[in-house]
CSV table of C-alpha atoms in Angstrom, one decimal:
chain,number,residue,atom,x,y,z
A,12,MET,CA,19.9,-23.4,7.8
A,13,ALA,CA,20.8,-24.6,4.4
A,14,SER,CA,19.4,-23.2,1.1
A,15,LEU,CA,19.5,-24.8,-2.3
A,16,SER,CA,20.8,-23.9,-5.7
A,17,PHE,CA,21.3,-25.4,-9.1
A,18,ASN,CA,24.9,-25.3,-10.5
A,19,PRO,CA,24.8,-25.3,-14.3
A,20,ILE,CA,28.2,-27.1,-14.5
A,21,ARG,CA,27.7,-30.8,-15.0
A,22,ILE,CA,28.7,-33.0,-12.1
A,23,ARG,CA,32.3,-34.3,-11.9
A,24,HIS,CA,32.4,-36.9,-9.1
A,25,PRO,CA,35.5,-36.7,-7.0
A,26,THR,CA,37.7,-39.7,-6.8
A,27,GLY,CA,37.7,-41.1,-3.3
A,28,GLU,CA,41.2,-41.7,-1.9
A,29,SER,CA,40.0,-43.9,0.9
A,30,ARG,CA,36.8,-45.1,2.6
A,31,ARG,CA,36.0,-43.8,6.0
A,32,PRO,CA,34.1,-46.0,8.4
A,33,VAL,CA,30.6,-45.0,9.4
A,34,SER,CA,31.0,-43.8,13.0
A,35,SER,CA,28.3,-45.7,14.9
A,36,SER,CA,26.3,-45.1,18.0
A,37,THR,CA,24.6,-47.6,20.2
A,38,CYS,CA,22.3,-49.7,18.1
A,39,PHE,CA,19.2,-51.9,18.7
A,40,SER,CA,17.8,-55.0,17.0
A,41,LYS,CA,14.4,-55.3,15.5
A,42,SER,CA,13.3,-57.7,18.1
A,43,THR,CA,14.4,-55.5,21.0
A,44,LYS,CA,12.3,-52.3,20.9
A,45,THR,CA,13.2,-51.1,24.4
A,46,ASN,CA,16.6,-49.7,23.5
A,47,PRO,CA,16.5,-46.1,22.3
A,48,PHE,CA,18.5,-44.6,19.5
A,49,GLN,CA,21.6,-42.8,20.5
A,50,VAL,CA,22.9,-39.8,18.6
A,51,PRO,CA,26.5,-38.7,19.0
A,52,PRO,CA,26.1,-35.7,21.3
A,53,CYS,CA,28.1,-33.3,19.1
A,54,SER,CA,26.2,-34.0,15.9
A,55,THR,CA,23.4,-31.5,16.1
A,56,GLU,CA,25.5,-28.7,17.5
A,57,SER,CA,28.2,-29.2,14.9
A,58,ALA,CA,25.7,-29.1,12.1
A,59,ARG,CA,24.3,-25.9,13.4
A,60,ASN,CA,27.7,-24.2,13.9
A,61,GLN,CA,28.7,-25.1,10.3
A,62,PRO,CA,25.5,-24.7,8.3
A,63,GLY,CA,25.3,-25.7,4.7
A,64,THR,CA,23.9,-23.5,2.0
A,65,ARG,CA,21.6,-24.4,-0.8
A,66,ARG,CA,20.7,-21.4,-2.9
A,67,PHE,CA,18.5,-21.9,-5.9
A,68,ARG,CA,20.2,-20.7,-9.1
A,69,PHE,CA,18.6,-22.2,-12.1
A,70,ARG,CA,19.8,-22.4,-15.7
A,71,SER,CA,16.9,-20.6,-17.5
A,72,VAL,CA,16.2,-21.2,-21.1
A,73,SER,CA,13.3,-20.4,-23.5
A,74,SER,CA,11.7,-22.1,-26.4
A,75,GLU,CA,11.9,-21.4,-30.1
A,76,SER,CA,15.5,-21.8,-31.3
A,77,SER,CA,16.9,-22.6,-27.9
A,78,VAL,CA,19.6,-24.9,-29.1
A,79,SER,CA,21.2,-22.2,-31.2
A,80,LEU,CA,20.4,-19.0,-29.3
A,81,PRO,CA,22.9,-17.8,-26.7
A,82,LEU,CA,21.8,-18.8,-23.2
A,83,GLU,CA,21.7,-15.3,-21.9
A,84,ALA,CA,19.3,-14.2,-24.7
A,85,GLU,CA,17.1,-17.2,-24.0
A,86,ALA,CA,16.8,-16.4,-20.3
A,87,THR,CA,15.9,-12.8,-21.1
A,88,ASP,CA,13.2,-14.0,-23.6
A,89,ARG,CA,11.7,-16.4,-21.0
A,90,LEU,CA,11.6,-13.8,-18.3
A,91,ASP,CA,9.9,-11.3,-20.6
A,92,ASP,CA,7.2,-13.9,-21.6
A,93,PRO,CA,5.9,-16.3,-18.9
A,94,THR,CA,3.8,-18.0,-21.6
A,95,ALA,CA,6.9,-19.1,-23.5
A,96,GLU,CA,7.7,-22.8,-23.7
A,97,VAL,CA,11.1,-24.3,-23.1
A,98,SER,CA,13.0,-26.6,-25.5
A,99,TYR,CA,16.7,-26.8,-24.7
A,100,LEU,CA,19.6,-29.3,-25.2
A,101,ASP,CA,23.0,-28.4,-23.9
A,102,PRO,CA,25.2,-28.3,-27.0
A,103,GLU,CA,28.1,-29.7,-25.0
A,104,THR,CA,26.2,-32.8,-24.1
A,105,ASP,CA,26.3,-36.0,-26.1
A,106,PRO,CA,22.6,-36.7,-26.9
A,107,GLU,CA,23.2,-40.4,-26.7
A,108,SER,CA,24.2,-40.0,-23.1
A,109,ILE,CA,20.8,-38.8,-22.0
A,110,THR,CA,19.1,-42.1,-21.2
A,111,LYS,CA,17.0,-41.2,-18.2
A,112,TRP,CA,14.3,-38.5,-18.0
A,113,GLU,CA,12.3,-37.0,-15.2
A,114,LEU,CA,8.7,-36.1,-16.2
A,115,ASP,CA,5.7,-34.3,-14.8
A,116,PHE,CA,2.4,-34.0,-16.6
A,117,CYS,CA,-0.1,-32.1,-14.4
A,118,SER,CA,-2.4,-29.1,-14.3
A,119,ARG,CA,-1.0,-25.7,-13.3
A,120,PRO,CA,-2.7,-22.8,-11.3
A,121,ILE,CA,-3.3,-21.1,-14.6
A,122,LEU,CA,-6.7,-20.6,-16.4
A,123,ASP,CA,-7.0,-20.5,-20.2
A,124,ILE,CA,-9.5,-18.4,-22.2
A,125,ARG,CA,-12.2,-21.0,-21.5
A,126,GLY,CA,-11.7,-20.7,-17.7
A,127,LYS,CA,-10.2,-24.1,-17.5
A,128,LYS,CA,-6.9,-25.1,-15.9
A,129,ILE,CA,-3.9,-25.4,-18.2
A,130,TRP,CA,-1.9,-28.6,-18.1
A,131,GLU,CA,1.8,-28.7,-18.6
A,132,LEU,CA,4.4,-31.3,-19.6
A,133,VAL,CA,7.8,-30.7,-18.0
A,134,VAL,CA,10.7,-32.9,-18.9
A,135,CYS,CA,14.4,-32.8,-17.9
A,136,ASP,CA,17.3,-35.1,-17.2
A,137,ASP,CA,18.9,-35.2,-13.8
A,138,SER,CA,21.8,-32.9,-15.0
A,139,LEU,CA,19.4,-30.4,-16.7
A,140,SER,CA,21.2,-30.8,-19.9
A,141,LEU,CA,17.8,-31.5,-21.5
A,142,GLN,CA,14.9,-29.2,-20.6
A,143,HIS,CA,11.4,-29.1,-22.2
A,144,THR,CA,8.0,-27.7,-21.3
A,145,LYS,CA,4.8,-27.6,-23.2
A,146,PHE,CA,1.2,-26.4,-22.3
A,147,PHE,CA,-1.9,-28.4,-23.1
A,148,PRO,CA,-5.7,-27.7,-22.8
A,149,ASN,CA,-7.3,-30.0,-20.2
A,150,ASN,CA,-9.4,-31.8,-22.8
A,151,VAL,CA,-6.5,-33.6,-24.5
A,152,ILE,CA,-4.9,-35.2,-21.4
A,153,ASN,CA,-4.4,-38.9,-22.2
A,154,SER,CA,-1.6,-41.4,-22.9
A,155,ILE,CA,-1.7,-40.8,-26.7
A,156,THR,CA,-1.0,-37.0,-26.2
A,157,LEU,CA,1.8,-37.9,-23.8
A,158,ARG,CA,3.3,-40.5,-26.1
A,159,ASP,CA,3.3,-38.2,-29.1
A,160,ALA,CA,4.8,-35.4,-27.0
A,161,ILE,CA,7.7,-37.7,-26.0
A,162,VAL,CA,8.4,-38.6,-29.6
A,163,SER,CA,8.2,-34.9,-30.5
A,164,ILE,CA,10.8,-33.9,-27.9
A,165,CYS,CA,13.2,-36.5,-29.3
A,166,ASP,CA,12.6,-35.3,-32.9
A,167,ASP,CA,12.9,-31.6,-32.0
A,168,LEU,CA,16.1,-31.9,-29.9
A,169,GLY,CA,17.7,-34.8,-31.8
A,170,VAL,CA,17.9,-37.1,-28.8
A,171,PRO,CA,17.0,-40.8,-28.7
A,172,LEU,CA,14.1,-42.1,-26.7
A,173,PRO,CA,15.1,-42.6,-23.1
A,174,ASP,CA,15.6,-46.0,-21.5
A,175,LYS,CA,13.8,-44.9,-18.3
A,176,ILE,CA,11.4,-42.1,-17.2
A,177,ARG,CA,10.9,-41.2,-13.6
A,178,PHE,CA,7.7,-39.5,-12.4
A,179,PHE,CA,6.5,-38.6,-8.9
A,180,ARG,CA,2.7,-38.3,-9.1
A,181,SER,CA,0.7,-41.5,-8.4
A,182,GLN,CA,-2.4,-40.1,-10.0
A,183,MET,CA,-0.7,-40.0,-13.4
A,184,GLN,CA,0.8,-43.4,-13.2
A,185,THR,CA,-1.7,-45.1,-15.5
A,186,ILE,CA,-1.3,-42.5,-18.3
A,187,ILE,CA,2.5,-42.2,-18.0
A,188,THR,CA,3.0,-46.0,-17.8
A,189,LYS,CA,0.8,-46.7,-20.8
A,190,ALA,CA,2.6,-44.0,-22.9
A,191,CYS,CA,6.0,-45.3,-21.9
A,192,LYS,CA,5.3,-48.9,-22.5
A,193,GLU,CA,4.0,-48.1,-26.0
A,194,LEU,CA,7.4,-46.6,-26.7
A,195,GLY,CA,9.5,-49.3,-25.1
A,196,ILE,CA,10.5,-47.0,-22.2
A,197,LYS,CA,10.6,-48.3,-18.6
A,198,PRO,CA,8.4,-46.1,-16.3
A,199,ILE,CA,9.8,-45.6,-12.8
A,200,PRO,CA,7.5,-44.2,-10.1
A,201,SER,CA,9.9,-42.3,-7.8
A,202,LYS,CA,10.2,-39.2,-5.7
A,203,ARG,CA,13.9,-39.2,-6.6
A,204,CYS,CA,13.1,-36.6,-9.3
A,205,LEU,CA,14.9,-33.9,-7.4
A,206,SER,CA,16.0,-31.8,-10.4
A,207,LEU,CA,12.5,-31.8,-11.7
A,208,GLN,CA,10.9,-30.9,-8.4
A,209,LEU,CA,13.3,-28.1,-7.8
A,210,TRP,CA,12.7,-26.8,-11.3
A,211,LEU,CA,8.9,-26.8,-10.7
A,212,GLU,CA,9.5,-24.8,-7.6
A,213,GLU,CA,11.5,-22.3,-9.6
A,214,ARG,CA,8.9,-22.2,-12.4
A,215,TYR,CA,6.1,-21.5,-9.9
A,216,GLU,CA,7.8,-18.2,-8.8
A,217,THR,CA,9.3,-17.1,-12.2
A,218,VAL,CA,6.7,-18.4,-14.7
A,219,TYR,CA,3.3,-19.5,-13.2
A,220,MET,CA,2.9,-16.5,-10.8
A,221,ARG,CA,3.7,-14.1,-13.7
A,222,HIS,CA,1.4,-15.8,-16.2
A,223,PRO,CA,-1.7,-13.6,-17.1
A,224,GLY,CA,-4.0,-16.6,-16.2
A,225,PHE,CA,-2.4,-17.3,-12.8
A,226,GLN,CA,-5.0,-18.1,-10.0
A,227,LYS,CA,-3.6,-17.0,-6.7
A,228,GLY,CA,-4.5,-19.5,-3.9
A,229,SER,CA,-5.4,-22.2,-6.3
A,230,LYS,CA,-4.7,-25.7,-4.8
A,231,PRO,CA,-2.9,-28.4,-6.8
A,232,LEU,CA,-5.2,-30.7,-8.6
A,233,LEU,CA,-3.1,-33.7,-8.0
A,234,VAL,CA,-1.9,-33.6,-4.4
A,235,LEU,CA,1.1,-35.8,-3.6
A,236,ASP,CA,0.3,-38.8,-1.5
A,237,ASN,CA,1.5,-39.2,2.1
A,238,PRO,CA,-0.1,-42.5,3.2
A,239,PHE,CA,0.0,-44.1,6.5
A,240,PRO,CA,3.2,-46.1,6.9
A,241,MET,CA,3.0,-49.9,6.5
A,242,GLU,CA,4.8,-52.7,8.3
A,243,LEU,CA,8.2,-53.4,6.8
A,244,PRO,CA,8.5,-56.6,4.7
A,245,ASP,CA,10.6,-59.3,6.2
A,246,ASN,CA,13.2,-59.1,3.4
A,247,LEU,CA,14.0,-55.5,4.3
A,248,TYR,CA,14.7,-56.0,7.9
A,249,GLY,CA,18.2,-55.5,9.3
A,250,GLU,CA,19.6,-56.9,12.6
A,251,LYS,CA,21.0,-53.8,14.1
A,252,TRP,CA,20.2,-50.1,13.7
A,253,ALA,CA,21.9,-46.9,14.7
A,254,PHE,CA,21.8,-43.2,14.1
A,255,VAL,CA,25.2,-42.2,12.8
A,256,GLN,CA,27.0,-39.2,11.3
A,257,LEU,CA,29.7,-38.6,8.7
A,258,PRO,CA,31.7,-35.5,7.9
A,259,PHE,CA,30.6,-34.1,4.5
A,260,SER,CA,34.0,-34.9,3.1
A,261,ALA,CA,33.5,-38.6,3.9
A,262,VAL,CA,30.0,-38.5,2.5
A,263,LYS,CA,31.5,-37.3,-0.8
A,264,GLU,CA,34.0,-40.2,-0.7
A,265,GLU,CA,31.1,-42.7,-0.2
A,266,VAL,CA,29.3,-41.1,-3.2
A,267,SER,CA,32.4,-41.3,-5.3
A,268,SER,CA,32.9,-45.0,-4.4
A,269,LEU,CA,29.6,-45.8,-5.9
A,270,GLN,CA,31.1,-45.0,-9.3
A,271,THR,CA,34.3,-47.0,-8.7
A,272,LYS,CA,33.2,-50.0,-6.7
A,273,PHE,CA,30.5,-52.5,-7.0
A,274,THR,CA,28.3,-51.1,-4.3
A,275,PHE,CA,24.6,-50.9,-4.1
A,276,GLY,CA,23.0,-47.5,-3.6
A,277,ALA,CA,22.3,-44.1,-5.2
A,278,SER,CA,24.0,-40.7,-5.2
A,279,LEU,CA,22.9,-37.2,-5.7
A,280,ASP,CA,24.4,-34.7,-8.1
A,281,LEU,CA,25.9,-32.5,-5.4
A,282,ASP,CA,27.5,-30.1,-7.9
A,283,LEU,CA,24.2,-29.6,-9.8
A,284,LEU,CA,22.2,-29.1,-6.6
A,285,GLY,CA,24.8,-26.6,-5.4
A,286,ILE,CA,24.9,-28.0,-1.9
A,287,GLU,CA,27.5,-26.0,-0.1
A,288,ILE,CA,28.4,-27.5,3.2
A,289,ASP,CA,31.7,-27.2,5.1
A,290,GLU,CA,33.9,-30.3,4.7
A,291,ASN,CA,33.8,-31.0,8.4
A,292,THR,CA,30.1,-30.6,8.9
A,293,LEU,CA,28.5,-33.8,10.2
A,294,VAL,CA,25.8,-35.2,8.0
A,295,PRO,CA,23.2,-37.4,9.8
A,296,GLY,CA,22.4,-40.8,8.6
A,297,LEU,CA,21.1,-44.3,9.5
A,298,ALA,CA,23.3,-47.3,9.6
A,299,VAL,CA,21.8,-50.8,9.2
A,300,ALA,CA,23.9,-53.8,10.1
A,301,THR,CA,23.1,-57.4,9.2
A,302,SER,CA,24.9,-60.6,8.3
A,303,ARG,CA,22.8,-60.6,5.0
A,304,ALA,CA,24.0,-57.1,4.1
A,305,LYS,CA,24.4,-57.9,0.3
A,306,PRO,CA,20.9,-59.4,-0.1
A,307,LEU,CA,19.4,-56.6,1.9
A,308,ALA,CA,21.2,-53.9,-0.1
A,309,ALA,CA,20.1,-55.6,-3.3
A,310,TRP,CA,16.5,-55.5,-2.3
A,311,MET,CA,16.8,-51.9,-1.2
A,312,ASN,CA,18.4,-51.0,-4.5
A,313,GLY,CA,15.2,-51.7,-6.4
A,314,LEU,CA,13.0,-49.6,-4.2
A,315,GLU,CA,13.9,-46.0,-5.3
A,316,VAL,CA,14.7,-45.0,-1.7
A,317,TYR,CA,13.8,-41.4,-1.1
A,318,SER,CA,14.1,-40.4,2.6
A,319,ILE,CA,14.1,-41.4,6.2
A,320,GLU,CA,12.3,-39.4,8.8
A,321,ALA,CA,11.9,-39.6,12.6
A,322,ASP,CA,8.2,-39.8,13.6
A,323,LEU,CA,8.3,-38.4,17.1
A,324,ALA,CA,4.6,-39.0,17.8
A,325,GLN,CA,4.9,-42.7,16.9
A,326,ALA,CA,8.4,-43.2,18.2
A,327,SER,CA,9.6,-44.7,14.9
A,328,LEU,CA,11.6,-44.2,11.8
A,329,ILE,CA,9.8,-43.9,8.5
A,330,LEU,CA,11.3,-45.1,5.2
A,331,SER,CA,9.8,-43.5,2.1
A,332,VAL,CA,10.4,-45.3,-1.3
A,333,GLY,CA,8.9,-45.0,-4.7
A,334,ILE,CA,6.1,-42.5,-5.0
A,335,SER,CA,3.8,-43.1,-2.1
A,336,THR,CA,5.1,-46.2,-0.2
A,337,ARG,CA,6.1,-45.6,3.4
A,338,TYR,CA,7.4,-48.2,5.9
A,339,VAL,CA,7.9,-48.3,9.6
A,340,TYR,CA,11.6,-49.0,9.3
A,341,ALA,CA,12.4,-49.1,13.1
A,342,SER,CA,10.8,-48.4,16.4
A,343,TYR,CA,12.0,-47.3,19.8
A,344,LYS,CA,10.7,-47.0,23.3
A,345,LYS,CA,9.1,-43.5,23.7
A,346,THR,CA,11.1,-41.9,26.5
A,347,PRO,CA,12.2,-38.3,27.0
A,348,VAL,CA,15.8,-39.3,26.2
A,349,ALA,CA,14.9,-41.2,23.1
A,350,THR,CA,12.6,-38.4,21.9
A,351,SER,CA,15.3,-35.9,22.5
A,352,GLU,CA,17.8,-38.0,20.4
A,353,ALA,CA,15.3,-38.4,17.6
A,354,GLU,CA,14.7,-34.6,17.6
A,355,ALA,CA,18.4,-34.0,17.5
A,356,TRP,CA,18.7,-36.3,14.4
A,357,GLU,CA,16.0,-34.4,12.6
A,358,ALA,CA,17.5,-31.1,13.6
A,359,ALA,CA,20.8,-32.1,12.2
A,360,LYS,CA,19.1,-33.2,9.0
A,361,LYS,CA,17.3,-29.9,8.7
A,362,ALA,CA,20.6,-28.0,9.4
A,363,CYS,CA,22.1,-29.8,6.4
A,364,GLY,CA,19.2,-28.7,4.2
A,365,GLY,CA,17.5,-32.1,4.3
A,366,LEU,CA,20.6,-34.0,3.3
A,367,HIS,CA,21.1,-37.4,5.0
A,368,PHE,CA,22.0,-41.0,4.1
A,369,LEU,CA,21.3,-44.7,4.6
A,370,ALA,CA,24.2,-47.1,5.0
A,371,ILE,CA,24.0,-50.9,4.9
A,372,GLN,CA,27.0,-52.7,6.4
A,373,ASP,CA,28.0,-56.2,7.6
A,374,SER,CA,28.5,-54.7,11.1
A,375,LEU,CA,28.4,-51.3,12.6
A,376,ASP,CA,32.2,-51.5,13.1
A,377,SER,CA,32.9,-52.2,9.5
A,378,ASP,CA,35.0,-49.8,7.5
A,379,ASP,CA,33.0,-50.4,4.3
A,380,CYS,CA,29.4,-50.0,3.2
A,381,VAL,CA,27.7,-52.7,1.1
A,382,GLY,CA,25.0,-50.1,0.2
A,383,PHE,CA,25.0,-46.4,0.5
A,384,TRP,CA,22.1,-44.1,-0.5
A,385,LEU,CA,22.5,-40.3,-0.3
A,386,LEU,CA,19.1,-38.8,0.4
A,387,LEU,CA,17.6,-35.3,0.3
A,388,ASP,CA,14.3,-34.6,2.0
A,389,LEU,CA,12.6,-31.8,0.0
A,390,PRO,CA,9.4,-29.9,0.7
A,391,THR,CA,6.4,-30.7,-1.5
A,392,PRO,CA,6.4,-28.7,-4.8
A,393,PRO,CA,3.8,-25.9,-4.8
A,394,VAL,CA,2.1,-27.3,-7.9
């Protein structure tokens, strides 16, 4: 079983020497729903025999003069005082390079002196070079407060307004969208706020639970949506589908190629996430083949693809995009063999700590991907 960590060293993408073909299994078309998925028989066992590790080691900082204080002193201050707020910019990072933020604005399981839940703004970039938190009383939660807070972060840390801000709570979409648009920032509803979600998980254990106002057993005020999956739009259909697998070394090559070739898709900061998997471990994925691979990949590129999961009860694959949009991406005939294969695919994904991928190709025998999305299925944050 894999665990998760944060590596404080900024990502340096490896340069891929060559592309490896996606090794395909028997596929099925969208119009033929009687053919089951087939998983290479060695995939699950290989993943189990060579488990990845993901241990959570977070770069902790505190507020006050965090830009100038030594990192070790800041971490000590924050651990001593769970009420301290964070305001940090990595001095080795060019402020102009931070153009995308991840943001959460939500209540916490903490009561103030009035007996009301405290709200908190948490902001970071995907490399955690920028980190900021601030507590708010519940009676000032609106787009104006958020807009002013965003401006204040830029002023305090000396960074420009971001071009884009990702957020993962649908209930806050109106407030966040309004605040962003007033500042000329593009709001992006997306669950691909992985650094932010993992930071919140860390803060729950090291900050919120130690806060004097912490309410044990308190349920999140804004629960994340998990709606019933919808029918897939026609423009997102492929012609053939297959469970596939790639060695972790080949996955890294595909991620690297996103930086060097004009390929649709999205990567993950593997260095930052601290994903430690043996180079030969087989990472599960889904390959989609179609004669209109480029148009399909272009459509998928604008969807903020988050994860793919096998729904064993409904004998289908579910594609999650954006904040709360879920599609039935493919279906198969529910047989003991097909169910076993879907279970094996999910087990392989779990053995890799939730890491998996989506590849779009002209054909399943192609050596190249037109689109490649590296995905990480994370548990819901505790707040």
